[in-house]
Coordinates of C-alpha atoms in Angstrom, one line a residue:
Chain A
M1 CA -34.1 -54.7 111.3
T2 CA -33.0 -51.2 112.2
S3 CA -35.9 -48.8 112.1
V4 CA -36.0 -46.3 109.2
V5 CA -37.6 -43.7 111.4
P6 CA -35.0 -41.1 112.2
V7 CA -33.5 -41.1 115.7
L8 CA -33.8 -37.5 116.9
N9 CA -31.6 -35.3 118.9
D10 CA -33.9 -35.5 122.0
S11 CA -32.1 -32.7 123.8
M12 CA -32.6 -30.3 120.9
V13 CA -36.2 -31.4 120.3
A14 CA -37.1 -30.9 124.0
G15 CA -35.7 -27.4 124.0
Y16 CA -37.4 -26.5 120.8
L17 CA -40.8 -27.8 121.9
E18 CA -40.5 -26.0 125.2
R19 CA -40.0 -22.8 123.3
F20 CA -42.9 -23.6 121.1
I21 CA -45.2 -24.1 124.1
T22 CA -44.1 -20.9 125.8
E23 CA -44.3 -18.7 122.7
E24 CA -47.6 -20.0 121.4
L25 CA -49.2 -19.6 124.9
H26 CA -47.8 -16.1 125.4
S27 CA -48.6 -14.9 121.9
S28 CA -52.2 -15.9 122.6
G29 CA -52.2 -13.8 125.8
F30 CA -52.0 -16.8 128.2
T31 CA -49.6 -17.9 130.9
E32 CA -51.3 -21.1 132.1
A33 CA -51.7 -24.5 130.5
S34 CA -54.2 -27.3 131.2
I35 CA -53.4 -30.9 130.3
A36 CA -55.5 -34.0 130.5
V37 CA -53.2 -36.7 131.9
S38 CA -54.2 -40.3 131.3
G39 CA -51.3 -42.2 132.7
G40 CA -50.0 -42.8 129.2
L41 CA -46.8 -41.8 127.4
D42 CA -48.0 -38.9 125.3
S43 CA -49.7 -36.9 128.1
A44 CA -46.7 -37.7 130.4
V45 CA -44.2 -36.2 127.8
V46 CA -46.4 -33.1 127.2
L47 CA -46.8 -32.5 130.9
K48 CA -43.1 -32.7 131.4
L49 CA -42.4 -30.4 128.5
A50 CA -45.0 -27.9 129.7
C51 CA -43.5 -27.9 133.3
D52 CA -40.0 -27.4 132.0
A53 CA -41.2 -24.6 129.7
L54 CA -43.6 -22.7 132.0
G55 CA -42.7 -23.8 135.5
T56 CA -44.9 -26.0 137.6
A57 CA -47.0 -23.1 139.0
H58 CA -48.4 -22.5 135.5
V59 CA -49.3 -26.1 134.6
H60 CA -52.7 -27.7 135.6
P61 CA -53.0 -31.4 135.1
V62 CA -56.4 -32.9 135.2
F63 CA -57.1 -36.7 135.6
L64 CA -60.5 -37.7 134.1
P65 CA -61.1 -41.4 135.0
Y66 CA -64.2 -43.5 134.0
K67 CA -65.3 -46.5 136.0
A68 CA -63.6 -48.8 133.4
S69 CA -60.3 -47.0 133.7
S70 CA -57.6 -49.3 134.9
E71 CA -55.8 -48.8 138.3
E72 CA -52.6 -48.8 136.3
S73 CA -53.7 -45.6 134.6
R74 CA -54.3 -43.9 138.0
R75 CA -51.0 -45.1 139.3
D76 CA -49.0 -43.9 136.2
A77 CA -50.8 -40.6 136.0
G78 CA -50.0 -40.1 139.7
A79 CA -46.3 -41.0 139.0
I80 CA -45.8 -38.4 136.3
V81 CA -47.7 -35.7 138.1
S82 CA -45.6 -36.3 141.2
A83 CA -42.4 -36.6 139.2
C84 CA -43.2 -33.1 137.9
G85 CA -43.8 -31.8 141.4
L86 CA -47.5 -31.1 140.7
A87 CA -50.9 -31.8 142.3
W88 CA -53.7 -32.9 140.1
T89 CA -57.4 -32.2 139.8
E90 CA -59.3 -35.5 139.6
L91 CA -62.8 -35.4 138.0
D92 CA -64.5 -38.7 137.6
I93 CA -66.6 -38.7 134.4
T94 CA -68.6 -41.9 135.2
A95 CA -71.8 -40.2 136.3
M96 CA -72.1 -37.9 133.3
A97 CA -71.1 -40.7 130.9
D98 CA -73.5 -43.2 132.4
A99 CA -76.4 -40.7 132.4
Y100 CA -76.2 -40.7 128.6
V101 CA -75.4 -44.5 128.3
A102 CA -78.6 -45.2 130.3
L103 CA -80.5 -43.5 127.5
E104 CA -78.9 -45.6 124.8
P105 CA -79.0 -49.2 125.9
G106 CA -77.6 -50.5 122.6
I107 CA -74.5 -48.3 122.6
D108 CA -71.4 -50.2 121.5
R109 CA -67.7 -49.9 122.6
L110 CA -66.7 -47.6 119.8
R111 CA -69.5 -45.2 120.5
T112 CA -68.8 -45.3 124.2
G113 CA -65.1 -44.7 123.6
N114 CA -65.9 -41.6 121.5
L115 CA -68.4 -40.4 124.1
L116 CA -65.8 -40.6 126.8
A117 CA -63.2 -38.8 124.7
R118 CA -65.7 -36.0 124.0
L119 CA -66.8 -35.7 127.6
R120 CA -63.2 -35.5 128.6
M121 CA -62.8 -32.7 126.0
A122 CA -65.8 -30.8 127.4
V123 CA -64.4 -31.1 131.0
I124 CA -60.8 -30.1 130.2
F125 CA -62.0 -27.1 128.2
D126 CA -64.2 -26.0 131.1
Q127 CA -61.3 -26.5 133.5
S128 CA -59.1 -24.4 131.2
K129 CA -61.6 -21.6 131.4
K130 CA -61.6 -21.9 135.1
E131 CA -57.8 -21.7 135.2
H132 CA -57.5 -19.0 132.5
S133 CA -55.4 -21.4 130.6
L134 CA -55.1 -23.0 127.1
V135 CA -55.5 -26.8 126.6
I136 CA -52.3 -28.4 125.4
G137 CA -53.0 -31.4 123.2
T138 CA -51.2 -34.7 123.5
S139 CA -51.7 -36.3 120.0
N140 CA -48.7 -37.7 118.3
K141 CA -48.0 -38.0 114.5
S142 CA -48.7 -41.7 114.3
E143 CA -52.2 -41.4 115.6
L144 CA -52.9 -38.2 113.8
L145 CA -52.0 -39.9 110.5
V146 CA -54.0 -43.0 111.0
G147 CA -56.9 -41.2 112.6
Y148 CA -56.6 -43.2 115.9
S149 CA -58.1 -40.4 117.9
T150 CA -61.6 -38.9 118.4
W151 CA -62.6 -36.0 116.3
Y152 CA -63.5 -33.1 118.6
G153 CA -62.5 -35.4 121.4
D154 CA -58.8 -35.9 122.4
M155 CA -57.9 -34.0 119.1
A156 CA -59.4 -30.8 120.5
C157 CA -56.8 -28.4 121.9
A158 CA -55.0 -25.1 121.4
M159 CA -51.7 -26.6 120.3
M160 CA -50.0 -29.9 119.7
P161 CA -46.4 -29.9 120.7
I162 CA -45.7 -33.6 119.8
G163 CA -48.0 -33.7 116.8
D164 CA -45.0 -34.1 114.4
L165 CA -43.3 -36.8 116.4
Y166 CA -44.0 -40.5 115.7
K167 CA -44.9 -42.6 118.7
T168 CA -41.5 -44.3 118.8
Q169 CA -39.8 -40.9 118.7
V170 CA -42.1 -39.8 121.6
R171 CA -40.9 -42.9 123.5
S172 CA -37.3 -41.9 123.0
L173 CA -38.0 -38.3 124.1
A174 CA -39.7 -39.6 127.2
A175 CA -36.7 -41.6 128.2
F176 CA -34.5 -38.5 127.7
M177 CA -36.8 -36.4 129.8
G178 CA -36.9 -38.8 132.7
V179 CA -40.5 -40.0 132.4
P180 CA -41.0 -42.9 134.8
Q181 CA -39.9 -46.2 133.1
Q182 CA -43.2 -48.0 133.8
I183 CA -45.0 -45.4 131.6
I184 CA -42.5 -45.8 128.8
E185 CA -42.6 -49.6 128.8
K186 CA -46.3 -50.4 129.2
P187 CA -48.4 -51.1 126.0
P188 CA -50.0 -47.9 124.8
S189 CA -53.7 -47.8 125.4
A190 CA -56.6 -45.3 125.1
D191 CA -58.0 -47.2 128.2
L192 CA -61.5 -46.8 126.9
W193 CA -62.4 -50.4 128.0
T194 CA -60.7 -53.1 130.0
G195 CA -57.7 -54.6 128.2
Q196 CA -57.8 -52.2 125.2
T197 CA -54.4 -51.6 123.5
D198 CA -53.6 -49.3 120.6
E199 CA -51.6 -51.9 118.7
A200 CA -54.4 -54.5 118.9
E201 CA -56.9 -51.9 117.6
I202 CA -54.7 -50.5 114.9
G203 CA -53.7 -54.0 113.9
V204 CA -49.9 -53.4 113.8
T205 CA -47.1 -52.6 116.3
Y206 CA -46.0 -48.9 116.6
D207 CA -42.6 -50.0 115.5
T208 CA -43.9 -51.2 112.2
L209 CA -46.6 -48.6 111.9
D210 CA -44.1 -45.7 112.3
Q211 CA -41.8 -47.1 109.7
V212 CA -44.5 -47.5 107.2
L213 CA -45.9 -44.1 107.9
F214 CA -42.4 -42.5 107.6
L215 CA -41.8 -44.1 104.2
L216 CA -45.3 -43.3 102.9
V217 CA -45.6 -39.8 104.3
D218 CA -42.2 -38.3 104.9
Q219 CA -40.4 -40.1 102.1
R220 CA -43.4 -40.0 99.7
L221 CA -42.8 -43.7 98.7
S222 CA -45.6 -45.5 97.0
P223 CA -47.2 -48.5 98.9
E224 CA -45.5 -50.8 96.4
E225 CA -42.1 -49.3 97.1
V226 CA -42.7 -49.6 100.9
A227 CA -43.6 -53.2 100.5
Q228 CA -40.4 -53.8 98.5
Q229 CA -38.5 -52.6 101.6
G230 CA -39.7 -55.7 103.5
F231 CA -43.1 -54.6 104.9
E232 CA -46.1 -56.9 104.4
A233 CA -48.1 -55.5 101.5
G234 CA -51.4 -56.1 103.3
V235 CA -50.2 -54.0 106.3
V236 CA -49.0 -51.2 104.0
R237 CA -52.3 -51.1 102.2
A238 CA -54.2 -51.1 105.5
V239 CA -52.1 -48.2 106.8
E240 CA -52.6 -46.2 103.6
R241 CA -56.4 -46.8 103.8
K242 CA -56.4 -45.5 107.4
I243 CA -54.5 -42.3 106.4
V244 CA -56.9 -41.6 103.5
S245 CA -60.1 -42.5 105.4
S246 CA -59.2 -40.3 108.4
Q247 CA -58.4 -37.2 106.3
F248 CA -61.6 -35.5 107.4
K249 CA -60.3 -35.4 111.0
R250 CA -57.3 -33.4 110.0
V251 CA -59.0 -30.5 108.2
L252 CA -61.8 -28.0 108.9
P253 CA -65.2 -29.2 107.6
P254 CA -65.7 -27.9 104.0
I255 CA -67.6 -24.6 103.8
A256 CA -69.9 -24.0 100.9
K257 CA -68.5 -20.9 99.2
T258 CA -71.1 -18.3 98.4
S259 CA -69.2 -15.0 99.0
Q260 CA -66.0 -13.3 97.8
R261 CA -64.2 -14.3 101.0
T262 CA -64.8 -17.5 102.7
V263 CA -63.3 -18.7 106.0
A264 CA -60.3 -21.1 105.4
T265 CA -60.6 -20.7 101.6
D266 CA -59.6 -17.1 100.9
F267 CA -59.9 -15.6 104.4
L268 CA -56.4 -16.6 105.5
Y269 CA -54.7 -15.4 108.6
P270 CA -52.2 -17.0 110.9
R271 CA -53.2 -18.2 114.3
D272 CA -50.7 -15.6 115.7
W273 CA -52.7 -12.8 114.1
C274 CA -51.6 -9.4 115.4
T275 CA -54.0 -6.5 114.9
Chain B
M1 CA -10.7 -1.4 105.1
T2 CA -12.1 -3.1 108.1
Y3 CA -15.5 -2.6 109.5
T4 CA -17.9 -4.2 111.9
V5 CA -21.2 -5.8 111.0
A6 CA -24.0 -6.6 113.5
L7 CA -26.2 -9.6 112.8
A8 CA -29.6 -8.8 114.5
Q9 CA -31.1 -12.3 115.1
I10 CA -34.5 -11.1 116.3
N11 CA -38.0 -12.5 116.8
P12 CA -40.4 -10.1 115.0
L13 CA -44.0 -9.9 115.9
C14 CA -46.2 -11.1 113.0
G15 CA -48.2 -8.1 111.6
D16 CA -47.1 -5.4 114.1
I17 CA -45.0 -2.9 112.2
A18 CA -44.8 -0.4 115.1
A19 CA -43.6 -3.0 117.6
N20 CA -41.0 -4.2 115.1
V21 CA -39.8 -0.7 114.3
A22 CA -39.2 -0.2 118.0
M23 CA -37.4 -3.6 118.2
H24 CA -35.2 -2.5 115.3
R25 CA -34.4 0.8 117.0
M26 CA -33.3 -1.0 120.1
C27 CA -31.0 -3.3 118.1
I28 CA -29.6 -0.3 116.3
E29 CA -28.8 1.4 119.6
Q30 CA -27.1 -1.7 120.8
A31 CA -25.1 -2.0 117.5
L32 CA -24.0 1.7 117.8
D33 CA -22.9 1.1 121.3
A34 CA -20.7 -1.7 120.0
H35 CA -19.3 0.7 117.2
A36 CA -20.8 -1.4 114.4
D37 CA -20.8 0.1 110.9
L38 CA -23.6 -2.0 109.4
I39 CA -26.6 -3.9 110.9
V40 CA -28.4 -6.6 109.0
F41 CA -31.9 -7.8 110.1
P42 CA -33.7 -11.0 109.0
E43 CA -36.2 -11.5 106.1
L44 CA -39.5 -9.6 106.7
S45 CA -38.0 -8.3 109.9
L46 CA -40.4 -5.3 110.1
T47 CA -43.6 -7.4 109.5
G48 CA -43.1 -11.1 110.5
Y49 CA -43.2 -13.9 108.1
A50 CA -46.4 -16.0 108.1
L51 CA -48.6 -13.0 107.2
R52 CA -51.0 -14.6 104.8
D53 CA -53.9 -12.0 104.3
Q54 CA -52.2 -9.5 106.6
T55 CA -49.9 -8.9 103.6
L56 CA -52.4 -6.3 102.3
T57 CA -52.4 -4.3 105.5
V58 CA -48.7 -4.3 106.2
M59 CA -47.4 -3.5 102.7
R60 CA -45.6 -0.2 102.5
R61 CA -43.6 1.9 100.0
P62 CA -39.9 1.9 101.0
G63 CA -40.2 5.6 101.9
A64 CA -43.1 5.1 104.3
A65 CA -43.3 7.4 107.3
E66 CA -43.1 4.4 109.7
F67 CA -39.6 3.5 108.4
A68 CA -38.3 7.1 108.5
P69 CA -36.7 6.7 112.0
L70 CA -34.7 3.8 110.6
V71 CA -33.6 5.7 107.5
E72 CA -32.7 8.6 109.8
S73 CA -30.6 6.2 112.0
S74 CA -28.7 5.2 108.9
R75 CA -26.8 8.5 109.2
N76 CA -24.9 6.7 111.9
I77 CA -25.0 3.0 110.8
A78 CA -25.9 1.4 107.5
I79 CA -29.1 -0.7 107.8
C80 CA -30.5 -3.6 105.9
A81 CA -34.1 -4.6 107.0
G82 CA -36.9 -6.7 105.6
F83 CA -40.4 -5.5 104.8
V84 CA -43.4 -6.0 102.6
E85 CA -43.0 -3.6 99.7
E86 CA -45.9 -2.1 98.0
G87 CA -44.6 -1.9 94.5
E88 CA -45.3 1.0 92.1
D89 CA -47.4 -1.6 90.3
G90 CA -49.5 -2.2 93.5
I91 CA -48.0 -5.7 93.9
P92 CA -46.7 -6.7 97.3
Y93 CA -43.1 -7.9 97.2
N94 CA -41.0 -9.7 99.9
S95 CA -38.2 -7.0 100.0
A96 CA -35.3 -5.7 101.9
F97 CA -34.0 -2.2 101.9
F98 CA -30.5 -0.9 102.4
A99 CA -30.2 2.5 103.9
D100 CA -27.0 4.5 104.5
G101 CA -26.2 8.1 105.1
G102 CA -29.8 9.0 106.0
A103 CA -31.1 7.8 102.6
L104 CA -32.5 4.7 101.0
V105 CA -29.8 3.3 98.8
H106 CA -31.3 0.1 97.4
V107 CA -34.4 -2.2 97.6
H108 CA -34.1 -5.9 96.7
R109 CA -37.2 -7.8 95.8
K110 CA -37.0 -11.6 96.6
I111 CA -36.6 -13.3 93.3
Y112 CA -37.6 -16.8 94.3
P113 CA -40.5 -16.7 96.8
P114 CA -40.9 -20.4 97.6
T115 CA -44.3 -21.9 97.0
H116 CA -44.3 -25.6 97.8
G117 CA -44.7 -27.8 100.9
M118 CA -45.0 -25.5 103.9
F119 CA -44.3 -22.3 101.8
E120 CA -47.0 -20.3 100.1
E121 CA -45.2 -17.0 99.2
L122 CA -46.3 -16.6 95.6
R123 CA -49.9 -16.8 96.8
F124 CA -49.3 -13.4 98.4
F125 CA -46.1 -11.9 96.9
G126 CA -45.0 -10.9 93.4
R127 CA -41.5 -12.0 92.2
G128 CA -38.5 -9.7 92.0
R129 CA -36.9 -9.8 88.5
S130 CA -33.5 -8.3 89.2
L131 CA -30.3 -9.3 90.8
S132 CA -29.3 -6.8 93.5
V133 CA -25.7 -5.6 92.9
F134 CA -25.0 -2.1 94.1
E135 CA -22.1 0.1 95.2
T136 CA -21.8 1.3 98.8
R137 CA -19.1 2.9 100.9
F138 CA -18.1 -0.6 102.0
G139 CA -17.6 -1.8 98.4
C140 CA -19.8 -3.7 96.0
M141 CA -22.7 -5.3 97.9
G142 CA -25.5 -7.8 97.0
I143 CA -28.7 -8.9 98.7
V144 CA -30.3 -12.3 98.5
I145 CA -33.4 -13.1 100.6
C146 CA -33.6 -16.6 102.0
R147 CA -34.4 -19.0 99.1
D148 CA -32.5 -16.7 96.7
L149 CA -29.3 -17.9 98.5
F150 CA -29.9 -21.4 97.3
H151 CA -29.9 -20.4 93.6
M152 CA -26.2 -20.8 93.0
L153 CA -26.5 -19.6 89.4
E154 CA -27.6 -16.2 90.7
V155 CA -25.1 -16.1 93.5
S156 CA -22.3 -17.0 91.1
T157 CA -23.4 -14.3 88.7
M158 CA -23.4 -11.8 91.5
A159 CA -19.9 -12.8 92.4
A160 CA -18.9 -12.4 88.7
L161 CA -20.4 -8.9 88.8
G162 CA -18.1 -8.0 91.6
V163 CA -20.1 -8.5 94.8
Q164 CA -17.8 -8.5 97.8
L165 CA -20.3 -8.7 100.7
L166 CA -23.5 -10.7 100.2
L167 CA -26.3 -9.8 102.7
A168 CA -28.5 -12.8 103.2
P169 CA -31.6 -12.0 105.4
S170 CA -33.6 -15.1 106.0
A171 CA -36.6 -16.6 107.7
M172 CA -35.6 -20.3 107.5
P173 CA -37.8 -22.7 109.4
A174 CA -36.2 -25.4 111.5
R175 CA -36.6 -29.0 110.4
G176 CA -34.5 -32.2 110.4
F177 CA -33.7 -32.7 114.1
Q178 CA -31.4 -35.7 113.7
G179 CA -27.8 -35.3 114.8
D180 CA -26.0 -32.4 116.4
E181 CA -27.3 -29.8 113.9
L182 CA -30.5 -29.4 111.9
S183 CA -30.5 -30.8 108.4
I184 CA -31.5 -27.3 107.1
E185 CA -28.5 -25.8 108.9
R186 CA -26.2 -28.1 106.9
T187 CA -27.9 -26.9 103.6
V188 CA -27.4 -23.3 104.6
Q189 CA -23.8 -23.9 105.6
L190 CA -23.2 -25.5 102.2
A191 CA -24.6 -22.5 100.4
V192 CA -22.8 -19.9 102.5
G193 CA -19.6 -21.9 102.4
S194 CA -19.7 -22.2 98.6
A195 CA -20.2 -18.4 98.3
T196 CA -17.3 -17.6 100.5
S197 CA -14.8 -20.5 99.8
L198 CA -15.3 -20.7 96.0
L199 CA -16.6 -17.3 95.0
G200 CA -14.6 -15.3 97.5
M201 CA -17.4 -13.1 99.0
Y202 CA -18.1 -12.3 102.6
V203 CA -21.6 -13.5 103.5
A204 CA -23.7 -12.0 106.3
Y205 CA -26.5 -14.6 106.8
V206 CA -29.1 -13.4 109.3
N207 CA -31.9 -15.8 110.2
R208 CA -34.7 -15.0 112.6
V209 CA -35.9 -16.9 115.7
G210 CA -39.2 -17.6 117.3
F211 CA -42.4 -19.1 116.0
D212 CA -45.1 -18.0 113.5
D213 CA -47.8 -20.5 114.3
G214 CA -46.1 -23.9 114.0
L215 CA -43.1 -22.7 112.0
G216 CA -40.1 -22.3 114.2
F217 CA -37.1 -20.3 112.9
Y218 CA -33.7 -21.5 114.1
G219 CA -31.4 -18.5 114.1
G220 CA -27.8 -19.6 113.5
S221 CA -26.9 -16.4 111.8
M222 CA -23.3 -16.2 110.7
L223 CA -20.6 -14.1 109.1
S224 CA -18.5 -16.1 106.7
D225 CA -15.1 -14.9 105.7
P226 CA -13.4 -16.0 102.4
E227 CA -10.2 -16.7 104.2
L228 CA -11.3 -17.8 107.7
G229 CA -14.7 -19.4 107.2
V230 CA -17.3 -18.6 109.8
T231 CA -15.9 -16.0 112.1
A232 CA -19.1 -15.0 114.0
S233 CA -22.2 -17.1 114.7
G234 CA -25.5 -16.6 116.5
P235 CA -27.0 -19.2 118.8
R236 CA -29.7 -21.7 117.7
F237 CA -33.3 -20.6 118.6
E238 CA -32.4 -17.6 120.8
A239 CA -32.6 -13.9 120.0
A240 CA -29.1 -12.4 119.9
Q241 CA -27.0 -9.7 118.3
V242 CA -23.7 -10.9 117.0
L243 CA -20.8 -8.8 115.9
G244 CA -18.3 -9.7 113.1
T245 CA -15.4 -8.0 111.4
I246 CA -15.0 -7.6 107.7
D247 CA -11.5 -7.0 106.3
T248 CA -11.5 -6.3 102.6
V249 CA -7.9 -7.4 102.4
H250 CA -9.2 -11.0 102.9
I251 CA -11.3 -10.6 99.7
A252 CA -8.3 -9.4 97.6
R253 CA -6.0 -12.0 99.0
H254 CA -8.5 -14.8 98.5
A255 CA -9.1 -13.6 94.9
Y256 CA -5.3 -13.7 94.3
Q257 CA -4.7 -17.1 95.9
F258 CA -7.8 -18.8 94.3
P259 CA -8.6 -16.7 91.3
I260 CA -12.0 -18.0 90.4
H261 CA -13.3 -14.5 89.8
R262 CA -10.4 -13.7 87.5
E263 CA -11.0 -16.9 85.6
E264 CA -14.7 -16.5 85.3
D265 CA -15.9 -16.0 81.7
L266 CA -19.5 -15.1 81.5
T267 CA -19.3 -15.2 77.7
I268 CA -19.2 -19.0 77.9
V269 CA -22.4 -18.9 80.0
R270 CA -24.0 -16.4 77.7
H271 CA -23.0 -18.5 74.6
A272 CA -24.5 -21.7 76.2
L273 CA -27.7 -19.9 77.0
N274 CA -28.0 -18.5 73.5
E275 CA -27.3 -21.9 72.0
R276 CA -30.0 -23.4 74.1
R277 CA -32.4 -20.7 73.1
T278 CA -31.8 -21.2 69.3
Q279 CA -32.2 -25.0 69.5

């Protein structure tokens, strides 16, 4: 079945996102960008976009492995960093993570995964301060919608250039931009433990997930209408549940209103606020 | 009569009137060097678009001192520019002024500030209540601001009232990246093409570029001629100043060849509306 997710004009999208990165960075008074590279598709695409937008001298990739990170991640992070003509900073987070894990003997995989994502966030933000840069996020639309990301972990950043592109669209953009083939073809993984893959964790392939999301979100179809288009009703319901249950990750925490003007409720300014 | 119009496809700074006035003055200098007779800027060109609560601090009366250099420049070139108007009722409006001969000639208040999806204009602006049809040394002119252009009933009425050149300042966000052009571009081309091909008006569509937060504006400004179609067009996403020529003979000839305007009978519309009202 041909995918219902639109095939984008990758050349136009790339140019547009490069302008977005440049303008958002400059309007915030910065010239430098820091990006946590994992060896995966999303960070590879964002790194390439940032290099094309800003020039390699202004892009600072940081590789943040944990002892359970695969050798493949290191190899692929190295491949995209060298393809961009950059050198990386490597900072192993094992010691800081294990210092905490030792205090929590019963910690499970999910908690450890969240811990690693938040430690990486703390490190990349510190590195960005060191480089006088902004952190460019690498979340895509598929994971933002189903909440397959860590709140205040990998979601924390100054901007999300590919946050409105589904994973399958990011894959197409990667091919257009010349991201090494091995990164495009390997099964997406957060690499939080050995053998982890996104699709096994989410419970559906990105190909199906993106189509269901596109129909539910972009086309505003009901779950019943999506199922009528040939998607398994149980999968559609599960995807819808993931969207709803992860809404808290996509908004600011509610602020109890007590005054005339409350942040985010009626104190409303753009990020690009000129004074 | 032939005259030259400059389409100033700029990237205004959000909330910085002084910087935007300076940007306008540079564009005006450039247009004067090119012997343009009229320059058109995008929607909210003097303030930026995604203002939200900055609306209160950037709203100005049309005669505000900050705009005086532009009005003064209109002694040499007619100017249409966008701003947040502080109405006499204290309400902020999304407006555009037309200045010529060193004086403000007309102010249009956006009639349909969109408020759905990504748009939240009515949260901050009041609604204009009047079609803008006014006489100028170039002939009968009209102004529609961005969404107003898509309201074909109003555009058709303006044509029926004799508008020959429709100024369409815009802040149209990019979306729909499939194919060779954006899906929103096709919608704009349809609206502009209908106004020129069917209604016989010139349309000067001027869209801004750049980003206000995540909203990216695509440019693609154009001058559309009733006989020739699009005769001048701006690039996608890049700031540029584009020149086009207006020849009023084209309006007269189109009207003779394809006499929609002559056939138009507003009494039929008026009757239908009255019937509806009495039902």
